[in-house]
């Protein structure tokens, strides 16, 4: 049987068809810029001193005519005739799918064909005496039904080198877009975002976080002016806030080394990392396969202002931004139900978590506006950056996940609220956060004004807010701002009274207690409540949906002592609602607590009902409201799993409160432990695959794995350091009678033994026994020092 063949060479009209792909002007330019930057990067690798630049000539506005052209020129090494041939063939690529920005061939033809009908490529190398010029006329090629294109030469100096791409006979829709007002500004802005990392030069500047965000310093010129890169406006990495005994830095670096794997340089397919030898791609059968390193690197941080859209984590490939300020990592999908939940931002719809992730090993689509997100590679990125569980702590507990301590999770927990002061790193005016002003300062940062490049302007107002609350005027003459400008509107700096003012009574005894209290501002009063209270852990920034509705509020509840709740409906409780955030203050002498032994969470739920009725016009039944709230909090149910979860959280709290003591004398504290406690602690540490025991033992890091038995030992061995506010609030040293001291230690060690038993509780225990253990946890929790106040 004879064999015949068919010629399936496509018609040149295919170039006109593929050019109908919808791409913006800036996307088309970016495709050409990518190829130019690839060339400059390659030249720099060969010669570190090589200085390359890319220039764009783009007509806009009234300058656009029928004869207008768009030109992209680079000062790279230029191309040979064979390199030009490979670069311009439709569907071919002189570049690999990995290790390069640009994809000559299909991407090049789509981008140039989308802008205009005629593309002229002019390229030459140093030492040559001519330019090589190729002209691609889509319409002419279609009418002639041929892919043959003319190639000519033009004399040049041997010192000249580089490549220019000129698009002429612009499409009518391209001309129309270029004539729109604001086109040039929009293109510059988008290019500044797309090439942010590659263009910026931050080393040696005052820009906060410069040592982390980095940059390559390549020059990109648009119509004679340098494109200004988008620079993240973050806090200095030296700033931090406390969270569960840790200091969470405002900027943290990301560096995860993944196992190497084989990648196909033709189709871009990544093979399973378990494959040790491979000579051809399992997808396209190409022999261009290569074992390549893989990593996830970059940084995450906190922006100096919050915003409804200007936040998120940019995703980069080879230094080029593929997705600017992506927000998908703030979403979590329930693997059981498939339901998608947007977890951040939780307040007012404005966020301030930002970052950049370099994902050089992930494939991108041909438009380069997103990564492939269906494969294992993207799932690995999500797992490394945000963990496998929810960010929301209460939701994690309800679904059986541990608290999310991923890099993103720690920033989420530590900076989730926008409350003025040190705790959340928010500038304030003595009354509230300066959100709008902080955004205006951010605009000045973008404008390049020197006073706003570091974070000092923001930090000054964080400090000043705290000073105002503390009664300090901050009038040291060192600042540029007038002191009166730093006080809230209408606040009199002399409101505290003086010897000659009208607040003094007839006997000259000064202002009465009632007058002094009247002078206390609302924020000062709330601050006093907080300072005299302990946060109820289950209601520490908990998101609670109002039962029967769709509104969610953020709730923090305090159990207060030695403070009069003067603005509450009764003297035992008070509530404050501001911008969707509710603070509840419950006096420890509340009858439901003191006389009837209610759990503080249950009391908080009743107080929250009253607050919802007052502030939010909730008119449902109180019982249904309290039940709905307790269901969301989760650990009020009396079952073994819930009680164990509470015990685990309490153990973490005791470890956090003990961190300073242990790390101050790692060797001495370890010597105090019994053999059983040491074995238990090492078993806990061994469960963490990343733990290095020698490092943990020498640094005191083993405190994160101490068992309840270890704490029992320490209470007996060093009670003076463990009690009296060291780790537990129970008094010890002030008692002279040894029997009283012994009783204090015995009571505490008994509660710690109950904690150990609770960690292994099963459903075989009766509800009454589980309730007894739960009450013991509450009693022990109340005795643990609040690590935030250490």
PDB file of C-alpha atoms in Angstrom, residues 554-757:
ATOM      1  CA  UNK A 554     -16.201  41.325  65.428  1.00  0.00           C
ATOM      2  CA  UNK A 555     -16.423  40.718  69.177  1.00  0.00           C
ATOM      3  CA  UNK A 556     -13.827  41.075  71.928  1.00  0.00           C
ATOM      4  CA  UNK A 557     -14.922  40.506  75.518  1.00  0.00           C
ATOM      5  CA  UNK A 558     -13.057  41.476  78.711  1.00  0.00           C
ATOM      6  CA  UNK A 559     -13.582  40.337  82.292  1.00  0.00           C
ATOM      7  CA  UNK A 560     -12.712  43.432  84.325  1.00  0.00           C
ATOM      8  CA  UNK A 561     -11.768  44.013  87.959  1.00  0.00           C
ATOM      9  CA  UNK A 562     -11.405  47.060  90.213  1.00  0.00           C
ATOM     10  CA  UNK A 563     -13.043  49.392  87.711  1.00  0.00           C
ATOM     11  CA  UNK A 564     -16.496  50.954  87.682  1.00  0.00           C
ATOM     12  CA  UNK A 565     -18.322  50.374  84.404  1.00  0.00           C
ATOM     13  CA  UNK A 566     -20.026  53.750  84.687  1.00  0.00           C
ATOM     14  CA  UNK A 567     -21.562  53.850  81.203  1.00  0.00           C
ATOM     15  CA  UNK A 568     -23.233  50.441  81.216  1.00  0.00           C
ATOM     16  CA  UNK A 569     -26.899  49.642  81.578  1.00  0.00           C
ATOM     17  CA  UNK A 570     -25.946  48.235  84.974  1.00  0.00           C
ATOM     18  CA  UNK A 571     -22.745  48.573  86.967  1.00  0.00           C
ATOM     19  CA  UNK A 572     -21.649  45.062  85.993  1.00  0.00           C
ATOM     20  CA  UNK A 573     -21.371  45.308  82.187  1.00  0.00           C
ATOM     21  CA  UNK A 574     -20.764  47.739  79.350  1.00  0.00           C
ATOM     22  CA  UNK A 575     -20.608  47.504  75.556  1.00  0.00           C
ATOM     23  CA  UNK A 576     -19.006  49.645  72.882  1.00  0.00           C
ATOM     24  CA  UNK A 577     -19.734  49.383  69.147  1.00  0.00           C
ATOM     25  CA  UNK A 578     -17.579  51.100  66.542  1.00  0.00           C
ATOM     26  CA  UNK A 579     -17.277  50.300  62.820  1.00  0.00           C
ATOM     27  CA  UNK A 580     -18.587  46.755  63.128  1.00  0.00           C
ATOM     28  CA  UNK A 581     -16.351  45.978  66.139  1.00  0.00           C
ATOM     29  CA  UNK A 582     -17.973  45.293  69.531  1.00  0.00           C
ATOM     30  CA  UNK A 583     -16.118  45.393  72.840  1.00  0.00           C
ATOM     31  CA  UNK A 584     -17.847  43.877  75.877  1.00  0.00           C
ATOM     32  CA  UNK A 585     -16.726  44.632  79.441  1.00  0.00           C
ATOM     33  CA  UNK A 586     -18.005  42.366  82.201  1.00  0.00           C
ATOM     34  CA  UNK A 587     -17.151  42.977  85.850  1.00  0.00           C
ATOM     35  CA  UNK A 588     -15.872  39.904  87.695  1.00  0.00           C
ATOM     36  CA  UNK A 589     -18.466  40.682  90.370  1.00  0.00           C
ATOM     37  CA  UNK A 590     -21.332  40.216  87.920  1.00  0.00           C
ATOM     38  CA  UNK A 591     -24.020  38.220  89.807  1.00  0.00           C
ATOM     39  CA  UNK A 592     -24.173  35.545  87.102  1.00  0.00           C
ATOM     40  CA  UNK A 593     -20.436  34.995  87.600  1.00  0.00           C
ATOM     41  CA  UNK A 594     -20.011  35.526  91.325  1.00  0.00           C
ATOM     42  CA  UNK A 595     -23.293  34.190  92.712  1.00  0.00           C
ATOM     43  CA  UNK A 596     -24.398  31.595  90.167  1.00  0.00           C
ATOM     44  CA  UNK A 597     -21.076  30.388  88.746  1.00  0.00           C
ATOM     45  CA  UNK A 598     -21.887  31.003  85.091  1.00  0.00           C
ATOM     46  CA  UNK A 599     -19.146  30.688  82.501  1.00  0.00           C
ATOM     47  CA  UNK A 600     -17.845  34.114  81.357  1.00  0.00           C
ATOM     48  CA  UNK A 601     -18.640  33.202  77.732  1.00  0.00           C
ATOM     49  CA  UNK A 602     -22.285  32.576  78.601  1.00  0.00           C
ATOM     50  CA  UNK A 603     -22.495  35.894  80.405  1.00  0.00           C
ATOM     51  CA  UNK A 604     -20.812  37.616  77.441  1.00  0.00           C
ATOM     52  CA  UNK A 605     -23.424  36.134  75.107  1.00  0.00           C
ATOM     53  CA  UNK A 606     -26.229  37.668  77.201  1.00  0.00           C
ATOM     54  CA  UNK A 607     -24.463  41.048  77.290  1.00  0.00           C
ATOM     55  CA  UNK A 608     -23.961  40.823  73.522  1.00  0.00           C
ATOM     56  CA  UNK A 609     -27.692  40.250  73.109  1.00  0.00           C
ATOM     57  CA  UNK A 610     -28.427  43.456  74.999  1.00  0.00           C
ATOM     58  CA  UNK A 611     -25.865  45.329  72.890  1.00  0.00           C
ATOM     59  CA  UNK A 612     -27.376  43.971  69.649  1.00  0.00           C
ATOM     60  CA  UNK A 613     -30.836  45.030  70.797  1.00  0.00           C
ATOM     61  CA  UNK A 614     -29.574  48.517  71.643  1.00  0.00           C
ATOM     62  CA  UNK A 615     -27.175  49.216  68.766  1.00  0.00           C
ATOM     63  CA  UNK A 616     -28.462  46.997  65.948  1.00  0.00           C
ATOM     64  CA  UNK A 617     -32.201  46.954  66.703  1.00  0.00           C
ATOM     65  CA  UNK A 618     -32.192  43.181  67.148  1.00  0.00           C
ATOM     66  CA  UNK A 619     -35.702  42.167  68.216  1.00  0.00           C
ATOM     67  CA  UNK A 620     -35.465  38.377  68.388  1.00  0.00           C
ATOM     68  CA  UNK A 621     -35.810  36.212  71.463  1.00  0.00           C
ATOM     69  CA  UNK A 622     -32.917  36.366  73.914  1.00  0.00           C
ATOM     70  CA  UNK A 623     -32.713  32.574  74.269  1.00  0.00           C
ATOM     71  CA  UNK A 624     -32.423  32.011  70.525  1.00  0.00           C
ATOM     72  CA  UNK A 625     -29.796  34.753  70.294  1.00  0.00           C
ATOM     73  CA  UNK A 626     -27.615  33.294  73.064  1.00  0.00           C
ATOM     74  CA  UNK A 627     -27.928  29.781  71.637  1.00  0.00           C
ATOM     75  CA  UNK A 628     -26.962  31.018  68.163  1.00  0.00           C
ATOM     76  CA  UNK A 629     -23.897  32.815  69.525  1.00  0.00           C
ATOM     77  CA  UNK A 630     -22.734  29.854  71.613  1.00  0.00           C
ATOM     78  CA  UNK A 631     -23.063  27.550  68.592  1.00  0.00           C
ATOM     79  CA  UNK A 632     -20.664  29.798  66.682  1.00  0.00           C
ATOM     80  CA  UNK A 633     -18.159  29.994  69.528  1.00  0.00           C
ATOM     81  CA  UNK A 634     -18.144  26.215  69.539  1.00  0.00           C
ATOM     82  CA  UNK A 635     -16.362  25.192  72.727  1.00  0.00           C
ATOM     83  CA  UNK A 636     -19.357  25.729  74.998  1.00  0.00           C
ATOM     84  CA  UNK A 637     -20.623  22.338  73.926  1.00  0.00           C
ATOM     85  CA  UNK A 638     -19.790  19.629  76.461  1.00  0.00           C
ATOM     86  CA  UNK A 639     -18.216  16.872  74.407  1.00  0.00           C
ATOM     87  CA  UNK A 640     -14.764  15.340  74.554  1.00  0.00           C
ATOM     88  CA  UNK A 641     -13.464  16.903  71.331  1.00  0.00           C
ATOM     89  CA  UNK A 642     -14.494  20.404  72.375  1.00  0.00           C
ATOM     90  CA  UNK A 643     -13.063  20.061  75.878  1.00  0.00           C
ATOM     91  CA  UNK A 644      -9.791  18.676  74.457  1.00  0.00           C
ATOM     92  CA  UNK A 645      -9.577  21.628  72.066  1.00  0.00           C
ATOM     93  CA  UNK A 646      -9.987  24.039  74.977  1.00  0.00           C
ATOM     94  CA  UNK A 647      -7.276  22.192  76.916  1.00  0.00           C
ATOM     95  CA  UNK A 648      -4.873  22.392  73.986  1.00  0.00           C
ATOM     96  CA  UNK A 649      -5.482  26.132  73.661  1.00  0.00           C
ATOM     97  CA  UNK A 650      -4.902  26.615  77.391  1.00  0.00           C
ATOM     98  CA  UNK A 651      -1.654  24.631  77.271  1.00  0.00           C
ATOM     99  CA  UNK A 652      -0.476  26.869  74.437  1.00  0.00           C
ATOM    100  CA  UNK A 653      -1.314  29.905  76.576  1.00  0.00           C
ATOM    101  CA  UNK A 654       0.692  28.577  79.544  1.00  0.00           C
ATOM    102  CA  UNK A 655       3.643  27.865  77.249  1.00  0.00           C
ATOM    103  CA  UNK A 656       3.467  31.395  75.854  1.00  0.00           C
ATOM    104  CA  UNK A 657       3.325  32.901  79.352  1.00  0.00           C
ATOM    105  CA  UNK A 658       6.384  30.815  80.328  1.00  0.00           C
ATOM    106  CA  UNK A 659       8.516  31.765  77.321  1.00  0.00           C
ATOM    107  CA  UNK A 660      10.430  34.600  78.976  1.00  0.00           C
ATOM    108  CA  UNK A 661      11.220  32.516  82.071  1.00  0.00           C
ATOM    109  CA  UNK A 662      12.439  29.483  80.129  1.00  0.00           C
ATOM    110  CA  UNK A 663      14.428  31.365  77.508  1.00  0.00           C
ATOM    111  CA  UNK A 664      16.090  33.403  80.264  1.00  0.00           C
ATOM    112  CA  UNK A 665      17.690  30.228  81.708  1.00  0.00           C
ATOM    113  CA  UNK A 666      17.177  27.275  79.314  1.00  0.00           C
ATOM    114  CA  UNK A 667      19.693  24.973  80.998  1.00  0.00           C
ATOM    115  CA  UNK A 668      18.590  25.752  84.547  1.00  0.00           C
ATOM    116  CA  UNK A 669      14.892  25.257  83.835  1.00  0.00           C
ATOM    117  CA  UNK A 670      15.499  21.987  81.959  1.00  0.00           C
ATOM    118  CA  UNK A 671      17.439  20.656  84.955  1.00  0.00           C
ATOM    119  CA  UNK A 672      14.374  21.171  87.166  1.00  0.00           C
ATOM    120  CA  UNK A 673      12.232  18.756  85.160  1.00  0.00           C
ATOM    121  CA  UNK A 674      11.640  15.131  86.040  1.00  0.00           C
ATOM    122  CA  UNK A 675      12.618  12.359  83.643  1.00  0.00           C
ATOM    123  CA  UNK A 676       8.966  11.791  82.754  1.00  0.00           C
ATOM    124  CA  UNK A 677       8.442  15.469  81.935  1.00  0.00           C
ATOM    125  CA  UNK A 678      11.573  15.535  79.766  1.00  0.00           C
ATOM    126  CA  UNK A 679      10.478  12.464  77.803  1.00  0.00           C
ATOM    127  CA  UNK A 680       6.981  13.903  77.275  1.00  0.00           C
ATOM    128  CA  UNK A 681       8.399  17.216  76.105  1.00  0.00           C
ATOM    129  CA  UNK A 682      10.779  15.580  73.643  1.00  0.00           C
ATOM    130  CA  UNK A 683       7.936  13.465  72.256  1.00  0.00           C
ATOM    131  CA  UNK A 684       5.884  16.611  71.649  1.00  0.00           C
ATOM    132  CA  UNK A 685       8.877  18.190  69.876  1.00  0.00           C
ATOM    133  CA  UNK A 686       9.528  15.066  67.788  1.00  0.00           C
ATOM    134  CA  UNK A 687       6.058  15.433  66.273  1.00  0.00           C
ATOM    135  CA  UNK A 688       7.298  18.605  64.573  1.00  0.00           C
ATOM    136  CA  UNK A 689       9.342  17.465  61.571  1.00  0.00           C
ATOM    137  CA  UNK A 690      11.225  20.782  61.403  1.00  0.00           C
ATOM    138  CA  UNK A 691      12.314  20.741  65.059  1.00  0.00           C
ATOM    139  CA  UNK A 692      16.036  20.553  65.896  1.00  0.00           C
ATOM    140  CA  UNK A 693      16.279  19.370  69.490  1.00  0.00           C
ATOM    141  CA  UNK A 694      19.818  20.653  70.108  1.00  0.00           C
ATOM    142  CA  UNK A 695      18.769  24.122  68.983  1.00  0.00           C
ATOM    143  CA  UNK A 696      15.579  23.972  71.047  1.00  0.00           C
ATOM    144  CA  UNK A 697      17.426  22.905  74.189  1.00  0.00           C
ATOM    145  CA  UNK A 698      20.140  25.554  73.942  1.00  0.00           C
ATOM    146  CA  UNK A 699      17.775  28.441  73.114  1.00  0.00           C
ATOM    147  CA  UNK A 700      14.875  27.517  75.374  1.00  0.00           C
ATOM    148  CA  UNK A 701      12.687  26.945  72.329  1.00  0.00           C
ATOM    149  CA  UNK A 702      11.546  23.716  73.949  1.00  0.00           C
ATOM    150  CA  UNK A 703       9.099  25.854  75.929  1.00  0.00           C
ATOM    151  CA  UNK A 704       6.730  25.464  72.956  1.00  0.00           C
ATOM    152  CA  UNK A 705       6.559  21.708  73.666  1.00  0.00           C
ATOM    153  CA  UNK A 706       6.510  21.545  77.487  1.00  0.00           C
ATOM    154  CA  UNK A 707       3.989  19.029  78.825  1.00  0.00           C
ATOM    155  CA  UNK A 708       1.566  19.642  81.707  1.00  0.00           C
ATOM    156  CA  UNK A 709       3.780  17.394  83.873  1.00  0.00           C
ATOM    157  CA  UNK A 710       6.669  19.769  83.152  1.00  0.00           C
ATOM    158  CA  UNK A 711       4.682  22.706  84.485  1.00  0.00           C
ATOM    159  CA  UNK A 712       3.699  20.697  87.533  1.00  0.00           C
ATOM    160  CA  UNK A 713       7.405  20.075  88.198  1.00  0.00           C
ATOM    161  CA  UNK A 714       8.284  23.742  87.789  1.00  0.00           C
ATOM    162  CA  UNK A 715       5.513  24.876  90.134  1.00  0.00           C
ATOM    163  CA  UNK A 716       6.976  22.624  92.842  1.00  0.00           C
ATOM    164  CA  UNK A 717      10.657  23.336  92.089  1.00  0.00           C
ATOM    165  CA  UNK A 718      10.572  27.108  91.507  1.00  0.00           C
ATOM    166  CA  UNK A 719       7.257  28.401  92.935  1.00  0.00           C
ATOM    167  CA  UNK A 720       8.671  31.890  93.498  1.00  0.00           C
ATOM    168  CA  UNK A 721       9.165  32.276  89.752  1.00  0.00           C
ATOM    169  CA  UNK A 722       6.090  30.389  88.547  1.00  0.00           C
ATOM    170  CA  UNK A 723       3.579  32.034  90.909  1.00  0.00           C
ATOM    171  CA  UNK A 724       3.254  35.651  92.036  1.00  0.00           C
ATOM    172  CA  UNK A 725       2.631  36.804  88.461  1.00  0.00           C
ATOM    173  CA  UNK A 726       5.561  34.960  86.897  1.00  0.00           C
ATOM    174  CA  UNK A 727       3.410  32.519  84.944  1.00  0.00           C
ATOM    175  CA  UNK A 728       0.394  32.221  87.230  1.00  0.00           C
ATOM    176  CA  UNK A 729      -1.307  35.004  89.176  1.00  0.00           C
ATOM    177  CA  UNK A 730      -1.737  32.962  92.357  1.00  0.00           C
ATOM    178  CA  UNK A 731       0.076  34.629  95.282  1.00  0.00           C
ATOM    179  CA  UNK A 732       2.857  32.757  97.077  1.00  0.00           C
ATOM    180  CA  UNK A 733       5.787  34.768  98.416  1.00  0.00           C
ATOM    181  CA  UNK A 734       3.691  37.150 100.486  1.00  0.00           C
ATOM    182  CA  UNK A 735       2.435  34.300 102.706  1.00  0.00           C
ATOM    183  CA  UNK A 736       4.655  33.545 105.731  1.00  0.00           C
ATOM    184  CA  UNK A 737       2.796  30.377 106.775  1.00  0.00           C
ATOM    185  CA  UNK A 738       4.258  27.335 105.010  1.00  0.00           C
ATOM    186  CA  UNK A 739       0.905  25.547 105.119  1.00  0.00           C
ATOM    187  CA  UNK A 740      -0.727  28.340 103.128  1.00  0.00           C
ATOM    188  CA  UNK A 741       2.082  28.262 100.591  1.00  0.00           C
ATOM    189  CA  UNK A 742       1.710  24.494 100.306  1.00  0.00           C
ATOM    190  CA  UNK A 743      -2.047  24.875  99.773  1.00  0.00           C
ATOM    191  CA  UNK A 744      -1.483  27.399  96.976  1.00  0.00           C
ATOM    192  CA  UNK A 745       0.935  25.090  95.194  1.00  0.00           C
ATOM    193  CA  UNK A 746      -1.252  22.050  95.750  1.00  0.00           C
ATOM    194  CA  UNK A 747      -4.330  23.763  94.316  1.00  0.00           C
ATOM    195  CA  UNK A 748      -2.412  24.880  91.222  1.00  0.00           C
ATOM    196  CA  UNK A 749      -0.737  21.512  90.587  1.00  0.00           C
ATOM    197  CA  UNK A 750      -4.136  19.820  90.950  1.00  0.00           C
ATOM    198  CA  UNK A 751      -5.545  22.011  88.186  1.00  0.00           C
ATOM    199  CA  UNK A 752      -2.510  21.293  85.995  1.00  0.00           C
ATOM    200  CA  UNK A 753      -3.022  17.525  86.498  1.00  0.00           C
ATOM    201  CA  UNK A 754      -6.638  17.980  85.402  1.00  0.00           C
ATOM    202  CA  UNK A 755      -5.323  19.765  82.327  1.00  0.00           C
ATOM    203  CA  UNK A 756      -3.155  16.737  81.516  1.00  0.00           C
ATOM    204  CA  UNK A 757      -6.129  14.415  81.921  1.00  0.00           C
TER     205      UNK A 757
END
